[in-house]
Amino acid sequence: MPLLEFDVIKQYFSKITRTVNSSDIPLAIGDDAAIVSLPDNKELVICTDTLNEGVHFPLGTSAYDIAYKALMVNLSDIAAMGAVPRWFTLNVSLPQLDEAWLDGFSNGLAELAAHYHLDLIGGDTTRGPLSITITLAGHINNNNALTRASAKIGDKVYLSGCTGEAAYGLACLEAFTLLPVTEYFISRLNRPTARVELGLSLLGIANACIDISDGLLADVSHIAQASGCGIQLYLESIPLPDINDVEQARDYALSGGDDYELVFTVEEKNQLALNKLISDSDLNITCIGEVVEQLGVRVLGLNNQIINTAKSGYQHFSE
Ligand code: ADP
Ligand code: MG
């Protein structure tokens, strides 16, 4: 018997509702809409992201990795707000109902959902070119979210981990350079890790925060623009992907997208708290720059000369 839409929902997606009767989900998958209840004194934080085959993941990416990434990119947006992720919906457009594919896909989703204590509460299943849209909602104490717009002049700018690794992974895949040394970079592309815990621990410490999806320069400039100030980055301080060509490593670090690290700004009075967070954290957290009055983003080299950075981040619809 060929699978039908409702079999797919029942067999593959309903299981991702971990706790249907959990008190914050009066109604989950199966009705016209889901109902969730928000804890007292919390605001709802909502984000959504679409992944299209050939645009957001290369053809040939495993179903497990597609699911993993589709949920992780949303977790990264919630992380950048400093919020607790909780409920998600899943819209899948599939060229056909392939059981092996659905198995891999739903396993990837189920494992990540279990890890982060998320419930799938609804969605839509349609036929069409492969495309996945996840909408993830979470909560945060009223008026507490970390936005892009609250950087202050004098704040130091920090980065978690290293950028450019996923973009280098993509280049390795495209060049068929599938060597043990490139495995790490490819896993950074296919299995990114959202910095959810870091986002939560930055509450009360960071002023502004953003996750890096389009590239370090591009996303840092979003903070500068939203906050009405400038940002200068110190090239020598920026962590580089571990590849032989330093010039190339710098290009990747400044412009490569898809790493899902966090960039955030911290003012002097919170420096001690941040130092403690850094020493308690498993992540490398590096000071890479400063918020300044002069608008725009500049990269400074040794002796503070301005480095020309021709490339910026990834933009859809650009030629
Ligand atoms: P409707 O016709 O009211 O839009 P659907 O037939 O699309 O309802 O879906 C039936 C139920 O299954 C709904 O509760 C919907 O949220 C859920 N659902 C459909 N597709 C998915 C999916 N991919 N993941 C999770 N839930 C889904
Ligand atoms: Mg529907």
XYZ file of C-alpha atoms and ligand atoms in Angstrom:
347
model
C 0.000 0.000 0.000
C 1.446 3.378 -0.917
C 1.869 5.802 1.963
C -0.628 8.627 2.253
C -0.211 12.027 3.849
C -2.007 10.989 7.051
C 0.051 7.786 7.403
C 3.190 9.881 7.164
C 2.049 12.254 9.891
C 1.021 9.363 12.154
C 3.977 7.100 11.492
C 6.825 9.579 11.337
C 5.891 12.898 12.899
C 3.457 12.229 15.735
C 6.236 10.471 17.690
C 8.167 13.739 17.909
C 5.635 15.008 20.347
C 7.495 13.896 23.444
C 4.870 14.756 26.007
C 1.478 15.299 24.410
C -0.098 15.650 27.812
C 2.510 17.996 29.147
C 0.766 20.822 30.901
C 1.961 23.510 28.501
C 0.402 21.793 25.442
C -3.366 21.457 25.874
C -3.677 20.470 22.199
C -0.946 19.127 19.899
C -0.954 17.366 16.471
C -4.330 16.238 15.148
C -6.680 19.192 15.383
C -6.980 22.240 13.163
C -4.435 24.090 15.261
C -2.304 23.488 18.334
C -2.670 25.248 21.677
C 0.218 25.982 24.010
C 0.174 27.810 27.296
C 2.866 30.222 28.247
C 4.359 30.206 31.770
C 3.501 33.264 33.928
C 5.460 36.455 33.245
C 6.994 35.068 30.070
C 6.881 36.349 26.526
C 6.605 34.125 23.456
C 9.682 34.174 21.194
C 9.066 32.886 17.653
C 11.321 32.284 14.658
C 11.089 30.414 11.373
C 13.507 29.262 8.706
C 13.153 27.440 5.400
C 15.722 25.068 3.929
C 15.526 24.440 0.172
C 17.447 21.681 -1.551
C 20.349 23.059 -3.579
C 20.195 26.428 -1.807
C 20.515 25.705 1.911
C 21.906 22.204 1.672
C 23.672 20.514 -1.243
C 21.926 17.782 -3.232
C 22.827 14.440 -1.722
C 22.672 15.648 1.905
C 21.283 12.808 4.030
C 17.699 13.038 5.281
C 18.997 12.877 8.861
C 21.318 15.849 8.295
C 18.593 17.878 6.572
C 16.277 17.414 9.552
C 19.073 18.133 11.990
C 20.016 21.346 10.236
C 16.421 22.520 9.718
C 15.800 22.378 13.452
C 19.269 23.592 14.456
C 19.119 26.815 12.420
C 15.926 27.698 14.261
C 17.466 26.764 17.605
C 20.268 29.160 16.758
C 17.820 32.057 16.291
C 16.186 31.284 19.625
C 19.661 31.022 21.217
C 20.573 34.477 19.894
C 17.549 35.920 21.719
C 18.571 34.243 25.004
C 15.281 32.329 25.051
C 14.282 28.782 26.035
C 13.157 26.807 22.925
C 10.019 24.740 23.468
C 7.504 24.032 20.625
C 7.861 23.705 16.857
C 5.841 23.160 13.706
C 7.108 21.400 10.598
C 6.092 22.149 7.000
C 7.543 19.626 4.580
C 7.263 19.684 0.818
C 8.375 16.296 -0.546
C 8.774 15.153 -4.173
C 7.620 11.650 -3.137
C 6.921 9.615 -0.004
C 10.097 7.594 0.380
C 10.069 5.504 3.573
C 13.843 5.272 3.979
C 14.110 9.027 3.587
C 11.250 9.660 6.019
C 12.877 7.291 8.528
C 16.179 9.168 8.446
C 14.484 12.545 8.484
C 12.159 11.802 11.395
C 15.001 10.182 13.375
C 17.175 13.281 12.975
C 14.315 15.464 14.097
C 13.300 13.197 16.986
C 16.816 12.949 18.391
C 17.411 16.665 18.372
C 13.933 17.393 19.728
C 14.540 14.973 22.613
C 17.918 16.531 23.358
C 16.475 20.031 23.639
C 13.128 18.938 25.200
C 11.096 20.217 22.254
C 7.638 19.090 21.142
C 6.406 19.003 17.557
C 2.897 20.465 17.761
C 1.768 20.628 14.136
C 2.672 21.256 10.538
C 1.768 20.622 6.950
C 2.749 17.828 4.560
C 2.602 18.558 0.839
C 4.028 17.366 -2.470
C 6.572 19.525 -4.305
C 10.313 20.218 -4.580
C 12.152 19.247 -1.376
C 11.762 22.080 1.106
C 11.537 22.151 4.903
C 10.178 24.998 7.013
C 10.343 24.845 10.776
C 8.774 27.416 13.044
C 10.165 27.257 16.566
C 8.720 29.031 19.570
C 10.085 29.419 23.045
C 9.825 31.735 25.992
C 11.742 34.331 27.923
C 11.093 36.515 30.974
C 9.218 39.695 30.002
C 11.471 42.358 28.442
C 14.598 40.247 28.788
C 15.433 39.230 25.220
C 18.859 39.882 23.711
C 18.229 41.906 20.567
C 20.469 43.246 17.825
C 19.583 46.799 18.710
C 21.082 47.228 22.169
C 24.833 47.495 21.566
C 26.394 50.515 23.272
C 29.460 52.514 22.323
C 32.417 51.156 24.295
C 31.067 47.570 24.461
C 33.547 44.841 23.603
C 32.489 42.436 20.835
C 32.795 38.693 21.471
C 32.498 35.606 19.275
C 31.851 32.011 20.316
C 33.845 29.335 18.506
C 35.162 29.960 15.011
C 33.465 31.139 11.808
C 34.271 30.043 8.265
C 34.492 26.354 9.070
C 31.107 25.416 7.574
C 31.786 27.423 4.396
C 35.129 25.674 4.027
C 33.291 22.359 4.553
C 30.941 23.260 1.697
C 33.916 24.095 -0.541
C 35.456 20.687 0.301
C 32.189 18.938 -0.582
C 31.869 20.823 -3.857
C 35.478 20.010 -4.787
C 34.988 16.339 -3.714
C 37.827 16.777 -1.202
C 36.492 14.150 1.152
C 39.531 13.452 3.306
C 39.828 12.665 7.012
C 41.129 16.236 7.526
C 38.045 17.754 5.868
C 35.542 15.628 7.800
C 35.425 18.083 10.689
C 34.584 21.006 8.376
C 31.869 19.040 6.571
C 30.325 18.100 9.908
C 30.274 21.792 10.828
C 28.195 22.331 7.684
C 25.805 19.399 8.106
C 25.574 19.181 11.888
C 25.987 22.683 13.296
C 25.505 23.233 17.018
C 23.285 26.096 18.117
C 24.661 27.888 21.183
C 21.453 27.618 23.180
C 23.100 27.357 26.616
C 25.432 30.234 25.867
C 22.498 32.434 24.811
C 20.746 31.711 28.091
C 23.818 32.433 30.170
C 24.357 35.761 28.389
C 21.135 37.162 29.867
C 22.101 40.004 32.179
C 25.634 40.051 30.728
C 25.382 40.870 27.007
C 23.796 43.986 25.541
C 23.278 42.893 21.916
C 23.488 39.450 20.345
C 23.090 37.817 16.913
C 23.731 34.361 15.514
C 25.998 34.037 12.516
C 24.156 32.540 9.601
C 25.223 34.799 6.725
C 28.856 35.460 7.682
C 30.699 37.306 10.469
C 30.947 40.703 8.720
C 27.380 40.617 7.441
C 25.879 39.681 10.782
C 28.061 42.043 12.827
C 26.885 44.835 10.531
C 23.291 43.970 11.467
C 24.131 44.726 15.107
C 25.851 47.987 14.116
C 22.919 49.091 11.970
C 20.209 48.121 14.426
C 22.069 49.753 17.306
C 22.925 52.944 15.409
C 26.661 52.671 16.006
C 29.797 51.273 14.375
C 31.873 48.177 15.055
C 35.578 47.666 14.548
C 36.986 44.179 14.409
C 40.641 43.299 15.027
C 41.791 40.924 12.320
C 44.556 39.425 14.455
C 42.050 38.487 17.165
C 39.574 36.672 14.936
C 39.842 32.871 15.281
C 40.600 31.233 11.924
C 39.619 27.847 10.503
C 42.602 25.511 10.704
C 43.590 25.455 7.028
C 47.012 26.037 5.476
C 46.403 29.224 3.507
C 46.012 32.084 6.018
C 44.549 34.506 3.454
C 41.924 31.957 2.532
C 41.233 31.185 6.203
C 40.616 34.904 6.800
C 38.191 35.122 3.888
C 36.250 32.181 5.232
C 36.279 33.514 8.812
C 35.003 36.960 7.749
C 32.496 35.987 5.078
C 31.597 32.305 5.342
C 28.042 31.606 6.520
C 26.307 28.702 8.243
C 28.395 28.357 11.411
C 25.646 29.369 13.873
C 28.040 30.833 16.409
C 26.978 33.840 18.490
C 28.389 37.357 18.334
C 27.536 39.540 21.315
C 28.555 42.817 22.927
C 29.392 43.336 26.607
C 29.946 46.531 28.534
C 32.697 47.125 31.070
C 30.510 46.638 34.161
C 29.679 43.069 33.113
C 33.228 42.096 32.236
C 33.857 40.147 35.449
C 30.657 38.148 35.037
C 31.643 37.412 31.446
C 35.137 36.277 32.496
C 33.548 33.804 34.898
C 31.189 32.570 32.167
C 34.159 32.127 29.811
C 36.181 30.163 32.341
C 33.191 27.914 33.139
C 32.330 27.351 29.458
C 33.537 24.547 27.172
C 33.439 26.983 24.266
C 36.187 29.261 23.078
C 34.899 32.783 23.479
C 37.108 35.472 21.970
C 37.069 39.249 22.118
C 37.262 40.281 18.455
C 36.415 43.969 18.492
C 34.690 46.989 19.931
C 31.560 49.081 19.459
C 32.456 52.618 18.325
C 30.710 55.831 17.398
C 31.738 55.954 13.719
C 29.035 54.105 11.779
C 29.762 50.992 9.712
C 31.924 47.922 10.230
C 35.689 48.115 9.813
C 38.320 45.428 10.072
C 41.625 46.680 11.472
C 44.989 44.978 10.997
C 48.207 45.373 12.974
C 48.954 49.099 13.587
C 45.215 49.677 13.163
C 45.331 50.021 9.376
C 41.969 49.394 7.733
C 41.782 46.098 5.857
C 39.804 46.072 2.631
C 37.097 43.445 2.863
C 35.494 43.171 -0.547
C 33.240 40.248 0.221
C 30.362 40.378 2.629
C 27.851 37.701 3.533
C 25.503 35.489 1.638
C 22.492 37.182 0.073
C 19.635 35.518 -1.701
C 18.658 37.149 -5.018
C 22.092 38.737 -5.531
C 23.719 37.839 -8.858
P -5.642 20.881 7.935
O -6.291 20.304 6.737
O -6.582 21.317 9.037
O -4.596 21.906 7.592
P -3.790 18.731 7.926
O -4.509 17.626 7.258
O -2.841 19.522 7.113
O -4.860 19.676 8.629
O -3.012 18.168 9.182
C -3.636 17.368 10.144
C -2.919 17.479 11.450
O -1.601 16.977 11.321
C -2.785 18.929 11.944
O -2.897 18.934 13.345
C -1.405 19.310 11.510
O -0.854 20.295 12.363
C -0.662 17.974 11.625
N 0.456 17.860 10.660
C 0.399 17.845 9.305
N 1.618 17.710 8.759
C 2.481 17.656 9.790
C 3.884 17.550 9.902
N 4.695 17.496 8.828
N 4.416 17.548 11.143
C 3.618 17.632 12.228
N 2.311 17.725 12.204
C 1.721 17.740 10.998
Mg -2.793 21.380 6.284
